[in-house]
C-alpha cells in the first residue's frame, strides 16, 4: 500500500532500529538470567542483516537504480530478487537444524535434528520456487501465465474424452 513512499521506508528502518535495541536488551538479560541467549540471538542477527540491507538500499547510488513505484506482479526486476530471496530462505531453512542444534539439546537429545527432514523438504521447495521465479524472469513470462497455460492444456486434453461420452452429466 505504501510501497515506494519515502517515509514508509524510513519508518520501517526506524522500527527495525527500535527492534534491535529491544532485542539486544532482551538478549543481554537472557544471558544474565539463563546463561543463554537463544533464540533471541537469532532474531537479533536476522534483524541486523535486514536493517543493514535496508540502510544500504537507501544509499543514493543504489536507490536511484531501483524503480520502487513499479507495480508488482510483472516479470522482470521483481522476479529476480524474489527468486533469490526464496532460494536463500530455502537454503537457511534446509540447513537450520545443524546451525541451531547446539542450542536445542536437552538431556542428551538434539531436538533440532528431529525436524531435519521436514525442514529439508520445505527448504528444497522454497529453493525450487525461487529457481522458478528466476527462470520466469529469464524467459520473460510471469509464473501465473505458466499456471494458466498448464490448466488450459489439461482442459484441452480432456475435451475429446468428454465429447465422446456425450458431455458431462
Coordinates of C-alpha atoms in Angstrom, one line a residue:
X1 CA 0.0 0.0 0.0
X2 CA 2.8 2.4 0.9
X3 CA 5.4 0.8 -1.4
X4 CA 7.6 3.5 -2.9
X5 CA 6.8 6.1 -0.4
X6 CA 10.0 7.5 1.1
X7 CA 8.5 8.0 4.6
X8 CA 7.4 4.3 4.6
X9 CA 11.0 3.0 4.0
X10 CA 12.5 5.2 6.7
X11 CA 9.7 4.3 9.1
X12 CA 10.5 0.6 8.5
X13 CA 14.2 1.3 9.1
X14 CA 13.3 3.2 12.3
X15 CA 11.1 0.3 13.6
X16 CA 13.9 -2.1 12.9
X17 CA 16.4 0.0 14.8
X18 CA 14.0 0.1 17.7
X19 CA 13.5 -3.7 17.5
X20 CA 17.3 -4.1 17.5
X21 CA 17.6 -2.1 20.7
X22 CA 14.8 -4.0 22.4
X23 CA 16.2 -7.4 21.2
X24 CA 19.7 -6.5 22.4
X25 CA 18.4 -5.7 25.9
X26 CA 16.4 -8.9 25.9
X27 CA 19.4 -10.9 24.8
X28 CA 21.7 -9.4 27.5
X29 CA 19.2 -10.1 30.3
X30 CA 18.6 -13.6 28.9
X31 CA 22.4 -14.3 29.1
X32 CA 22.5 -12.9 32.7
X33 CA 19.5 -14.8 33.9
X34 CA 19.5 -18.1 32.0
X35 CA 23.1 -18.2 30.7
X36 CA 21.9 -18.5 27.1
X37 CA 20.5 -16.0 24.6
X38 CA 19.0 -18.5 22.1
X39 CA 16.7 -17.9 20.2
X40 CA 16.8 -14.2 20.7
X41 CA 20.3 -14.0 19.3
X42 CA 19.0 -15.4 16.0
X43 CA 16.2 -12.8 15.9
X44 CA 18.8 -10.1 16.6
X45 CA 21.1 -11.4 13.8
X46 CA 18.3 -11.6 11.3
X47 CA 17.0 -8.1 12.2
X48 CA 20.6 -6.7 12.0
X49 CA 21.1 -8.1 8.5
X50 CA 17.7 -6.8 7.3
X51 CA 18.4 -3.4 8.9
X52 CA 21.8 -3.2 7.2
X53 CA 20.3 -4.2 3.8
X54 CA 17.6 -1.6 4.1
X55 CA 20.1 1.2 5.0
X56 CA 22.4 0.2 2.2
X57 CA 19.5 0.1 -0.3
X58 CA 18.8 3.8 0.6
X59 CA 22.3 4.9 -0.5
X60 CA 21.8 7.4 -3.4
X61 CA 23.7 5.3 -5.9
X62 CA 21.6 2.2 -5.2
X63 CA 18.3 3.9 -4.5
X64 CA 18.3 5.7 -7.9
X65 CA 18.7 2.4 -9.8
X66 CA 15.6 0.7 -8.4
X67 CA 12.1 1.7 -9.6
X68 CA 10.3 1.4 -6.2
X69 CA 7.0 2.6 -7.7
X70 CA 6.7 0.0 -10.4
X71 CA 3.7 -2.2 -9.9
X72 CA 4.3 -5.7 -8.5
X73 CA 3.4 -8.9 -10.4
X74 CA 5.2 -8.3 -13.6
X75 CA 8.2 -10.4 -14.7
X76 CA 11.4 -8.6 -14.6
X77 CA 13.4 -6.9 -11.9
X78 CA 11.0 -8.0 -9.1
X79 CA 11.1 -11.7 -10.0
X80 CA 14.9 -11.8 -9.8
X81 CA 15.2 -10.6 -6.2
X82 CA 12.1 -12.6 -5.2
X83 CA 13.6 -15.7 -6.6
X84 CA 17.0 -15.1 -5.0
X85 CA 15.3 -14.4 -1.6
X86 CA 13.3 -17.6 -1.8
X87 CA 16.4 -19.6 -2.7
X88 CA 18.4 -18.1 0.3
X89 CA 15.4 -18.6 2.6
X90 CA 15.2 -22.2 1.4
X91 CA 18.9 -22.8 2.0
X92 CA 18.7 -21.4 5.5
X93 CA 15.6 -23.4 6.2
X94 CA 17.2 -26.6 5.0
X95 CA 20.4 -26.2 7.0
X96 CA 18.9 -24.7 10.1
X97 CA 18.8 -27.9 12.2
X98 CA 22.6 -28.1 12.0
X99 CA 23.1 -24.5 12.7
X100 CA 21.0 -24.3 15.8
X101 CA 21.4 -27.9 17.0
X102 CA 23.7 -27.0 19.9
X103 CA 21.0 -24.8 21.5
X104 CA 18.3 -27.5 21.2
X105 CA 20.0 -30.3 23.2
X106 CA 18.0 -31.4 26.3
X107 CA 19.0 -34.5 28.3
X108 CA 21.4 -35.5 25.6
X109 CA 18.8 -35.4 22.8
X110 CA 19.2 -33.0 19.9
X111 CA 15.6 -32.0 19.2
X112 CA 16.5 -29.8 16.3
X113 CA 17.6 -32.9 14.3
X114 CA 14.1 -34.3 14.8
X115 CA 12.8 -31.7 12.5
X116 CA 15.7 -32.1 9.9
X117 CA 13.6 -34.0 7.3
X118 CA 10.6 -31.6 7.2
X119 CA 12.8 -28.6 7.2
X120 CA 15.0 -30.0 4.4
X121 CA 11.8 -30.7 2.3
X122 CA 10.4 -27.2 3.0
X123 CA 13.8 -25.6 2.2
X124 CA 14.1 -27.6 -1.0
X125 CA 10.6 -26.5 -2.1
X126 CA 11.4 -22.9 -1.3
X127 CA 14.6 -23.2 -3.4
X128 CA 12.6 -24.7 -6.3
X129 CA 10.1 -21.9 -6.1
X130 CA 13.0 -19.4 -6.2
X131 CA 14.5 -21.1 -9.2
X132 CA 11.1 -21.0 -10.9
X133 CA 10.9 -17.2 -10.4
X134 CA 14.5 -16.8 -11.7
X135 CA 13.6 -18.9 -14.7
X136 CA 10.4 -16.9 -15.3
X137 CA 12.5 -13.7 -15.2
X138 CA 14.9 -15.2 -17.7
X139 CA 12.1 -16.4 -20.1
X140 CA 10.1 -13.2 -19.7
X141 CA 6.9 -14.9 -18.6
X142 CA 5.2 -14.5 -15.2
X143 CA 4.6 -17.7 -13.2
X144 CA 0.8 -17.0 -13.5
X145 CA 1.0 -17.5 -17.2
X146 CA 2.7 -20.8 -16.8
X147 CA 0.0 -22.0 -14.4
X148 CA -2.8 -20.7 -16.7
X149 CA -1.2 -22.5 -19.7
X150 CA -1.0 -25.7 -17.7
X151 CA -4.7 -25.6 -16.7
X152 CA -5.7 -24.8 -20.3
X153 CA -3.6 -27.7 -21.6
X154 CA -5.2 -30.1 -19.2
X155 CA -8.7 -28.9 -20.1
X156 CA -7.9 -29.2 -23.8
X157 CA -6.5 -32.7 -23.2
X158 CA -9.8 -33.8 -21.5
X159 CA -12.1 -32.3 -24.2
X160 CA -12.1 -35.3 -26.6
X161 CA -12.9 -37.7 -23.8
X162 CA -16.0 -35.8 -22.5
X163 CA -17.2 -35.1 -26.1
X164 CA -17.1 -38.8 -27.0
X165 CA -19.1 -39.7 -23.9
X166 CA -21.7 -37.2 -24.7
X167 CA -20.5 -34.5 -22.3
X168 CA -20.8 -34.3 -18.6
X169 CA -24.0 -35.4 -16.8

